PDB file of C-alpha atoms in Angstrom:
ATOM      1  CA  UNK G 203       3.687  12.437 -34.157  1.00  0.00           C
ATOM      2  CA  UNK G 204       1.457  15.336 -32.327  1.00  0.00           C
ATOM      3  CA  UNK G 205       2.297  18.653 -33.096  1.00  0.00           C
ATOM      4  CA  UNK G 206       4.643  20.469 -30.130  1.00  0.00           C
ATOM      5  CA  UNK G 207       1.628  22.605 -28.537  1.00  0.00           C
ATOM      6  CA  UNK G 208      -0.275  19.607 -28.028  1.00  0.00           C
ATOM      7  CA  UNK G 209       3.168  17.255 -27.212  1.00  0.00           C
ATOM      8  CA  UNK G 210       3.615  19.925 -24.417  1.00  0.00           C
ATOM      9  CA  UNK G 211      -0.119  20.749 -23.382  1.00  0.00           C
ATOM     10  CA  UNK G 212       0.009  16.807 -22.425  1.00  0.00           C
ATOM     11  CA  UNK G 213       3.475  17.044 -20.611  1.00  0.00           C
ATOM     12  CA  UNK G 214       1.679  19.285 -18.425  1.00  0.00           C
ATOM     13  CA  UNK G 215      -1.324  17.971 -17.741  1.00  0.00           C
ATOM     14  CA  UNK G 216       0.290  14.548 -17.543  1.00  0.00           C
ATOM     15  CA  UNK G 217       3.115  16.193 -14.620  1.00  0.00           C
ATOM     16  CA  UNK G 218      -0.171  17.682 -12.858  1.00  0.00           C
ATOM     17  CA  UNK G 219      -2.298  14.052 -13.176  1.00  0.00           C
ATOM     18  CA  UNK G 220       1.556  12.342 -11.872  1.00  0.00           C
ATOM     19  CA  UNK G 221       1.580  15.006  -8.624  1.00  0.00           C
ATOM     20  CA  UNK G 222      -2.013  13.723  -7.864  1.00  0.00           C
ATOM     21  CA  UNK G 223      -1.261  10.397  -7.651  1.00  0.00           C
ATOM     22  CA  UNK G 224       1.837  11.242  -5.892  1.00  0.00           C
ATOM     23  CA  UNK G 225       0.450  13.196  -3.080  1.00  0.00           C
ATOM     24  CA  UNK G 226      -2.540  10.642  -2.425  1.00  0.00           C
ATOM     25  CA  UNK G 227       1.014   8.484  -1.947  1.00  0.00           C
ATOM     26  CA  UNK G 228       2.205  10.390   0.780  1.00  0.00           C
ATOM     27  CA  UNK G 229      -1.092  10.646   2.284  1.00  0.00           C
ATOM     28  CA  UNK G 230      -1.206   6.822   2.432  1.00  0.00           C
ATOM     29  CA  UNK G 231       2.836   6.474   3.474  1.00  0.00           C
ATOM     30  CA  UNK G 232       1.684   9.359   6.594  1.00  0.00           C
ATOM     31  CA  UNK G 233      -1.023   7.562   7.342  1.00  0.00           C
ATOM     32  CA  UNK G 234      -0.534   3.809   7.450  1.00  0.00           C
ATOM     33  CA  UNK G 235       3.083   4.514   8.421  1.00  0.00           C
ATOM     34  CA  UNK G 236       5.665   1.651   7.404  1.00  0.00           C
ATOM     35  CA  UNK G 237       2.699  -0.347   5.848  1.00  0.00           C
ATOM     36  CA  UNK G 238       1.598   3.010   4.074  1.00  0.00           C
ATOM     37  CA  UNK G 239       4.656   3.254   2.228  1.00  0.00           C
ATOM     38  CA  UNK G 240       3.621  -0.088   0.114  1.00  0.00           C
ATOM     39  CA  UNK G 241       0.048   0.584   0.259  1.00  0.00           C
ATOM     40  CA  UNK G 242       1.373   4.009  -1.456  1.00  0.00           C
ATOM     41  CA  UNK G 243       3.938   1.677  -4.122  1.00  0.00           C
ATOM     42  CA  UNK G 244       0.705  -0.804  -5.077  1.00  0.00           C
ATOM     43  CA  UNK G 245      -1.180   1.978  -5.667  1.00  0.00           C
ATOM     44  CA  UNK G 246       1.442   3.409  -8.269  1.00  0.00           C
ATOM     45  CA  UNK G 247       1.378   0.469  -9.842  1.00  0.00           C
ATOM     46  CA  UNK G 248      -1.951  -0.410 -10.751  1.00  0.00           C
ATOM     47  CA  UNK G 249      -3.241   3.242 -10.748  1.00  0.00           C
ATOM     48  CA  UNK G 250      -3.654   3.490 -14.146  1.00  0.00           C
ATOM     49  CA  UNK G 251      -5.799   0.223 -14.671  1.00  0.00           C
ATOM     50  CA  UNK G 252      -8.297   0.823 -11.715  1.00  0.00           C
ATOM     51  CA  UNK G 253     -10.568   3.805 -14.141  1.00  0.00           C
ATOM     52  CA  UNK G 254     -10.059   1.606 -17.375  1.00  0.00           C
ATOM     53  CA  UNK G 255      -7.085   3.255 -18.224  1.00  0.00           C
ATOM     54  CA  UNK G 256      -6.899   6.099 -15.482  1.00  0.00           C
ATOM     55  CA  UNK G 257      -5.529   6.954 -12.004  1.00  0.00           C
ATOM     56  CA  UNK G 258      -6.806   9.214  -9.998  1.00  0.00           C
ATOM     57  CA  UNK G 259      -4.871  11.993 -11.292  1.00  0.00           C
ATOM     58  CA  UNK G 260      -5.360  11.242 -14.875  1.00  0.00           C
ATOM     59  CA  UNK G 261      -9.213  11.069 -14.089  1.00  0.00           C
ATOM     60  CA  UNK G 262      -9.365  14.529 -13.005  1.00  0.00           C
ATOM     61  CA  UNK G 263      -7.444  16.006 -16.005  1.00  0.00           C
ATOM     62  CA  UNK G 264      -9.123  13.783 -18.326  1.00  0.00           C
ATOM     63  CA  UNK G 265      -6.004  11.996 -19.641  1.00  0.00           C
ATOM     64  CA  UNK G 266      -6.062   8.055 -19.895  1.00  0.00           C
ATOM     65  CA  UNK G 267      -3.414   5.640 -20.981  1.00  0.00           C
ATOM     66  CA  UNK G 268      -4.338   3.588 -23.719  1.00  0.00           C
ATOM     67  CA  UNK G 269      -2.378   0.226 -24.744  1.00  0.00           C
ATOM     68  CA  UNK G 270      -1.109   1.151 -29.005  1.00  0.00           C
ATOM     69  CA  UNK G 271      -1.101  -2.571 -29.950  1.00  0.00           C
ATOM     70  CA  UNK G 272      -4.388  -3.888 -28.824  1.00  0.00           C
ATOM     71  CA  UNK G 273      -5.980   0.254 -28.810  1.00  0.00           C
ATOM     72  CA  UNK G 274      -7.932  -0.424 -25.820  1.00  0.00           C
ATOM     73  CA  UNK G 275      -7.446   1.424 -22.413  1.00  0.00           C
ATOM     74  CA  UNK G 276      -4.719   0.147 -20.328  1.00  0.00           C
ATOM     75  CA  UNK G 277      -5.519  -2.686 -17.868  1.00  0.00           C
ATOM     76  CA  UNK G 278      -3.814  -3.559 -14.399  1.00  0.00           C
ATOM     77  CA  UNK G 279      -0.896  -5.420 -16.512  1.00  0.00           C
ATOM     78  CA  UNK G 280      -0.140  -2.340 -18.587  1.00  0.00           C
ATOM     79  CA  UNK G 281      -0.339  -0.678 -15.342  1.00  0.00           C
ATOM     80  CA  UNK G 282       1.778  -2.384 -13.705  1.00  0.00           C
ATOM     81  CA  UNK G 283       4.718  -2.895 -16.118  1.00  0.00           C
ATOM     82  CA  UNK G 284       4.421   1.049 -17.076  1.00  0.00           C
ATOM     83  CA  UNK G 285       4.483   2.277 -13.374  1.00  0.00           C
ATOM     84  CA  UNK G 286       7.302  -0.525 -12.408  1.00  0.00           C
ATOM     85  CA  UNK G 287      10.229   2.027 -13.111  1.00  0.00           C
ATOM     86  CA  UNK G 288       8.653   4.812 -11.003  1.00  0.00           C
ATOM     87  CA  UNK G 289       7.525   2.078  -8.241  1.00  0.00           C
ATOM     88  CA  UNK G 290      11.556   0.949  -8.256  1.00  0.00           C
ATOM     89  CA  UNK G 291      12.771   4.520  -8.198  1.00  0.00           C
ATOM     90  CA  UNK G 292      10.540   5.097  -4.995  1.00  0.00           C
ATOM     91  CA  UNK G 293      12.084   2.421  -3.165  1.00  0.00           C
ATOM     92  CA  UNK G 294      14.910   4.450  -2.764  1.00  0.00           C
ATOM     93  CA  UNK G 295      12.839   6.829  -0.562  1.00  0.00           C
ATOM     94  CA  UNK G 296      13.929   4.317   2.037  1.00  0.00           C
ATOM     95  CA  UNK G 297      17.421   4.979   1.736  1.00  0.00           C
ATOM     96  CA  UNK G 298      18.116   8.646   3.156  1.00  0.00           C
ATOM     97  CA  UNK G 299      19.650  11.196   1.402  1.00  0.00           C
ATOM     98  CA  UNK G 300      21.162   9.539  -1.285  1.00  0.00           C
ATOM     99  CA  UNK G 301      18.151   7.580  -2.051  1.00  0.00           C
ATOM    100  CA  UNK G 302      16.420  10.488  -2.215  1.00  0.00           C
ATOM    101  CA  UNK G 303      18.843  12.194  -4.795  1.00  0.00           C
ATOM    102  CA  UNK G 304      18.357   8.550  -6.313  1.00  0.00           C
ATOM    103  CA  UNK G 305      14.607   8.907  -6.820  1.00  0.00           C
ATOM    104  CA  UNK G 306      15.357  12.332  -7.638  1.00  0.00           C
ATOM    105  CA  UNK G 307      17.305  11.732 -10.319  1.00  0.00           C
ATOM    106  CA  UNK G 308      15.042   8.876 -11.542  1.00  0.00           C
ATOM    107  CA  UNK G 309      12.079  10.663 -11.910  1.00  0.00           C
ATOM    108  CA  UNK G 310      14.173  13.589 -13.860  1.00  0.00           C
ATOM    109  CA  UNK G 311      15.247  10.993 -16.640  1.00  0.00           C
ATOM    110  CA  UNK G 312      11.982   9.502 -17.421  1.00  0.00           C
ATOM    111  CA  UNK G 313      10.600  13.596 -17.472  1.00  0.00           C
ATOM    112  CA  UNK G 314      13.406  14.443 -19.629  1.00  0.00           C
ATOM    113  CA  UNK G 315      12.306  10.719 -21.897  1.00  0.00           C
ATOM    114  CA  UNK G 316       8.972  12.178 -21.919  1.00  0.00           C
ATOM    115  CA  UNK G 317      10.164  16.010 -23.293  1.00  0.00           C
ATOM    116  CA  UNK G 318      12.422  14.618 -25.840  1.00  0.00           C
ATOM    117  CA  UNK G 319       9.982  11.847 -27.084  1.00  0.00           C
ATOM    118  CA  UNK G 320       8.418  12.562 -30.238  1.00  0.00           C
ATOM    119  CA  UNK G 321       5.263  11.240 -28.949  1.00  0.00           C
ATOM    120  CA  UNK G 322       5.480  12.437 -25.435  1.00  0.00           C
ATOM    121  CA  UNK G 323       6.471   8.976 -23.947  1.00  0.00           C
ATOM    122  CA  UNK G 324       8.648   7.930 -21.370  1.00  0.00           C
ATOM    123  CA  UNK G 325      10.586   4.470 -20.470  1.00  0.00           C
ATOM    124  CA  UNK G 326       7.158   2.404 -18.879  1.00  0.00           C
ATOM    125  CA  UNK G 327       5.234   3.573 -22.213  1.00  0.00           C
ATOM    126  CA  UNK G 328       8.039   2.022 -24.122  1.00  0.00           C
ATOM    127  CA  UNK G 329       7.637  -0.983 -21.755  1.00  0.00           C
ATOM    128  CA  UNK G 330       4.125  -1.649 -21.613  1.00  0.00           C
ATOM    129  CA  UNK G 331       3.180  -0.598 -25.098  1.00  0.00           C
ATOM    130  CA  UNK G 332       1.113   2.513 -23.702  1.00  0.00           C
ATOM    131  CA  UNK G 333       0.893   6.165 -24.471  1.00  0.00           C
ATOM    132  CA  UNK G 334      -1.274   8.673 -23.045  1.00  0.00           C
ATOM    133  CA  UNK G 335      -3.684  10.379 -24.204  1.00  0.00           C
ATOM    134  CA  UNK G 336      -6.639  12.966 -23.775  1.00  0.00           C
ATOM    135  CA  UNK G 337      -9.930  11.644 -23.141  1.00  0.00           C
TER     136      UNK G 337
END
């Protein structure tokens, strides 16, 4: 377990690396349009394998996500499998309104995973086997 300063030192920087990332998204859903939208979703979901273990976002803060049982740096199947709940809660972007309260709502449970996790994780770390971590 890390000690609370650092827990929520990583929260932060980890929220500010996740806003990145999202706003490249909306670039790429403005854009490309309808096909942006999915070029937007593939990028969540191997963004964390495509800098050996770092989105775009994460690369700027220095943060990478590293895969506990082999301790390596996350690949595109980590990736993939830890982004996969965010990826499904976009979807509901589609839908308006209530898909957006949808996502909404989404995104607040796997923050409020990641506050009340010992070790700072949320429901695709407990998926994939990852945590993240400063470089």
């Amino acid at each position: 377990m890390i000690n609370n300063q650092s827990k929520y030192g990583n929260i932060f920087f980890r929220g500010i690396a996740k806003l990145i990332d999202l706003l490249l998204i909306l670039v790429l859903w403005k854009f490309f349009h309808e096909g942006g939208f999915f070029t937007g979703i593939f990028y969540l979901l191997i963004s964390d394998g495509l800098f050996k273990g770092c989105s775009i976002g994460k690369k700027f803060l220095r943060l990478k996500v590293i895969n506990i049982e082999r301790q390596s740096k996350a690949d595109f199947r980590d990736s993939i499998i830890r982004n996969l709940p965010l990826a499904l809660a976009a979807f509901f972007l589609l839908i308006p309104i209530l898909g957006w309260l949808i996502c909404i709502a989404l995104f607040a449970f796997e923050f409020t995973l990641i506050v009340g996790d010992p070790d700072a994780r949320r429901l695709g770390d407990y998926l994939a086997k990852t945590s993240v971590i400063e470089e």
